[in-house]
XYZ file of C-alpha atoms in Angstrom:
224
model
C 0.000 0.000 0.000
C 1.335 3.417 -0.918
C 2.449 5.726 1.899
C 1.032 8.682 -0.024
C -2.112 9.933 1.772
C -3.681 10.609 -1.635
C -3.871 6.846 -2.244
C -5.874 6.160 0.888
C -9.665 6.229 0.976
C -11.067 9.282 2.752
C -11.537 8.802 6.462
C -9.143 5.824 6.671
C -5.836 7.042 8.090
C -2.747 4.831 8.092
C -2.684 2.457 11.019
C -0.025 2.907 13.661
C 1.851 0.029 15.244
C 2.607 0.656 18.918
C 5.473 -1.002 20.769
C 6.004 -0.312 24.454
C 9.211 -0.817 26.380
C 11.388 0.618 29.113
C 14.531 2.710 28.676
C 16.245 3.372 31.970
C 13.616 4.870 34.266
C 11.453 5.914 31.302
C 8.565 4.031 29.773
C 8.841 4.340 26.004
C 6.093 3.828 23.444
C 7.146 3.670 19.791
C 4.481 4.439 17.202
C 5.094 3.627 13.531
C 3.133 5.294 10.769
C 3.225 4.925 6.977
C 2.327 8.600 6.685
C 5.561 9.609 8.368
C 8.452 9.567 5.877
C 11.503 11.450 7.098
C 10.793 12.909 10.508
C 11.197 11.407 13.951
C 9.587 13.163 16.884
C 9.130 12.523 20.586
C 7.218 13.977 23.484
C 6.334 13.217 27.093
C 2.840 11.907 27.755
C 2.062 11.249 31.395
C 4.574 8.752 32.754
C 5.856 7.695 29.337
C 7.784 9.024 26.347
C 6.149 8.627 22.942
C 8.481 8.346 19.932
C 6.947 8.675 16.449
C 8.884 7.054 13.580
C 8.321 6.065 9.916
C 6.873 2.572 9.376
C 9.776 1.546 7.126
C 12.420 2.076 9.826
C 14.378 -1.049 10.825
C 14.557 -2.344 14.392
C 18.178 -1.165 14.682
C 17.273 2.320 13.437
C 14.338 2.411 15.856
C 16.596 1.587 18.805
C 19.133 4.221 17.753
C 16.544 6.944 17.268
C 14.764 6.204 20.543
C 18.071 6.726 22.391
C 18.770 9.945 20.474
C 15.334 11.396 21.133
C 15.430 10.530 24.846
C 18.771 12.345 25.110
C 17.426 15.374 23.265
C 14.300 15.577 25.412
C 16.403 15.354 28.574
C 18.710 18.131 27.348
C 15.750 20.280 26.330
C 14.124 19.878 29.743
C 17.397 20.544 31.544
C 17.848 23.887 29.756
C 14.368 24.962 30.827
C 14.892 24.308 34.527
C 16.068 26.949 37.014
C 19.338 26.498 38.845
C 19.644 26.505 42.627
C 20.016 30.296 42.817
C 16.877 30.854 40.765
C 15.074 28.222 42.825
C 15.989 30.094 46.020
C 14.708 33.365 44.538
C 11.514 31.613 43.541
C 11.069 30.310 47.099
C 11.542 33.835 48.464
C 8.899 35.176 46.097
C 6.429 32.431 47.026
C 7.022 33.016 50.726
C 6.366 36.740 50.350
C 3.283 36.209 48.205
C 1.567 33.427 50.141
C 3.178 33.182 53.592
C 3.741 36.889 54.355
C 7.495 36.292 54.117
C 7.540 34.214 57.305
C 9.232 31.169 55.758
C 12.901 32.031 55.192
C 14.975 29.014 54.127
C 18.760 29.117 54.348
C 19.196 26.829 51.341
C 16.975 25.689 48.471
C 18.428 23.237 45.967
C 17.822 20.398 43.534
C 18.963 16.922 44.620
C 19.227 13.637 42.734
C 18.877 11.230 45.671
C 15.131 11.660 46.292
C 13.429 8.979 44.252
C 10.492 8.478 46.621
C 9.798 12.122 47.459
C 8.934 15.236 45.505
C 10.556 17.476 48.084
C 11.844 17.513 51.631
C 12.945 20.003 54.249
C 14.859 20.141 57.501
C 13.329 22.955 59.599
C 16.198 22.975 62.120
C 18.633 23.738 59.305
C 16.274 25.846 57.192
C 17.031 23.652 54.168
C 14.695 22.671 51.329
C 15.462 20.029 48.723
C 13.484 19.320 45.547
C 13.786 16.077 43.601
C 15.352 16.384 40.156
C 12.424 14.271 38.943
C 10.269 17.395 39.089
C 12.293 18.887 36.275
C 10.194 19.366 33.186
C 6.904 19.437 35.093
C 4.595 22.480 34.836
C 5.773 25.526 36.764
C 2.653 25.615 38.938
C 3.497 22.092 40.141
C 7.065 23.069 41.068
C 5.736 26.192 42.810
C 3.314 24.047 44.795
C 6.056 21.662 45.954
C 8.250 24.630 46.924
C 5.381 26.253 48.810
C 4.571 22.941 50.503
C 8.123 22.701 51.835
C 8.169 26.377 52.819
C 5.029 25.769 54.862
C 6.808 22.915 56.636
C 9.405 25.392 57.890
C 6.536 26.953 59.825
C 4.326 23.961 60.644
C 5.410 20.311 60.942
C 2.991 17.592 59.893
C -0.056 17.826 57.663
C -2.716 18.997 60.085
C -5.364 21.701 59.509
C -2.967 24.511 60.396
C -0.541 23.296 57.725
C -3.145 23.166 54.943
C -4.478 26.552 55.986
C -1.109 28.021 55.027
C -1.602 26.722 51.471
C -5.144 28.046 51.058
C -3.916 31.193 49.334
C -2.200 29.311 46.507
C -4.891 28.982 43.813
C -3.476 25.850 42.190
C -2.981 23.653 45.248
C -5.678 21.123 44.343
C -4.705 21.092 40.677
C -1.050 20.492 41.522
C -1.889 17.785 44.055
C -4.090 16.076 41.485
C -1.298 16.238 38.916
C 1.225 14.672 41.291
C -1.188 12.025 42.557
C -1.980 11.099 38.966
C 1.690 10.628 38.171
C 2.210 8.502 41.280
C -0.819 6.355 40.435
C 0.349 5.952 36.830
C 3.795 4.837 37.918
C 2.379 2.673 40.721
C 4.759 4.155 43.232
C 3.911 4.503 46.916
C 2.715 7.971 47.842
C 4.598 9.007 50.971
C 2.333 11.040 53.240
C 3.813 10.465 56.651
C 6.888 12.621 57.275
C 6.427 16.236 58.330
C 8.939 17.483 55.808
C 8.497 15.677 52.527
C 6.123 15.084 49.698
C 5.778 11.822 47.599
C 7.224 11.401 44.003
C 6.980 10.623 40.277
C 7.903 11.977 36.855
C 6.144 13.807 34.067
C 6.800 16.343 31.393
C 4.740 17.630 28.550
C 7.233 18.845 25.952
C 8.485 17.341 22.700
C 11.225 17.445 20.114
C 11.481 16.553 16.424
C 14.302 15.523 14.092
C 14.781 14.771 10.405
C 16.075 11.284 9.659
C 19.676 10.684 8.715
C 22.608 10.206 11.025
C 21.491 11.178 14.527
C 23.075 14.388 15.736
C 25.387 13.986 18.734
C 23.345 13.930 21.921
C 23.456 17.226 23.745
C 24.897 16.988 27.267
C 22.437 17.345 30.103
C 23.008 19.783 32.908
C 23.260 18.395 36.438
C 20.365 19.673 38.543
């Protein structure tokens, strides 16, 4: 059957073959389409990465392009994320806006050793740590996690007085729903017990596209 859309009956698009697998900590779904000739594209969808490739691509080419596109997405997401200094400034702004400036952390930074928490804090030290797995998530979600940890500098635990501090943030419920959805999708335990941390997961909603040929060298990712 010709790959030219003009040769297909109206209303009958080319079928896509879907293959799911796992690459590192990422779930990958490869979709093949006869309508796609030269381009390869990829994007995050919930807890998985979707890679779109031409139907004629060989298994070896598929494997190579999946690796290339995962690297490019990671680099793209890394460039978008704030560094520790910007994260600290963001925390200061959120504290002023929603907590009357009462939460004043000494340090705010990204960490790579929190795979079962979104964020954590140590009130005695005034330190806040956000999981690198938040990188690439919507800004309102990152702001919520930051604000959550800022509130823990003032109130330990998750009692009524704690949640009252978050009432002013208009996207609390939306952000919580987003994070809970990611946790449920990944089937990870949601950690609710400790006074200074929030459970974890991974999601991003951005994509990248490449023309076929020799894959360009993967761009280096920036350590969070």
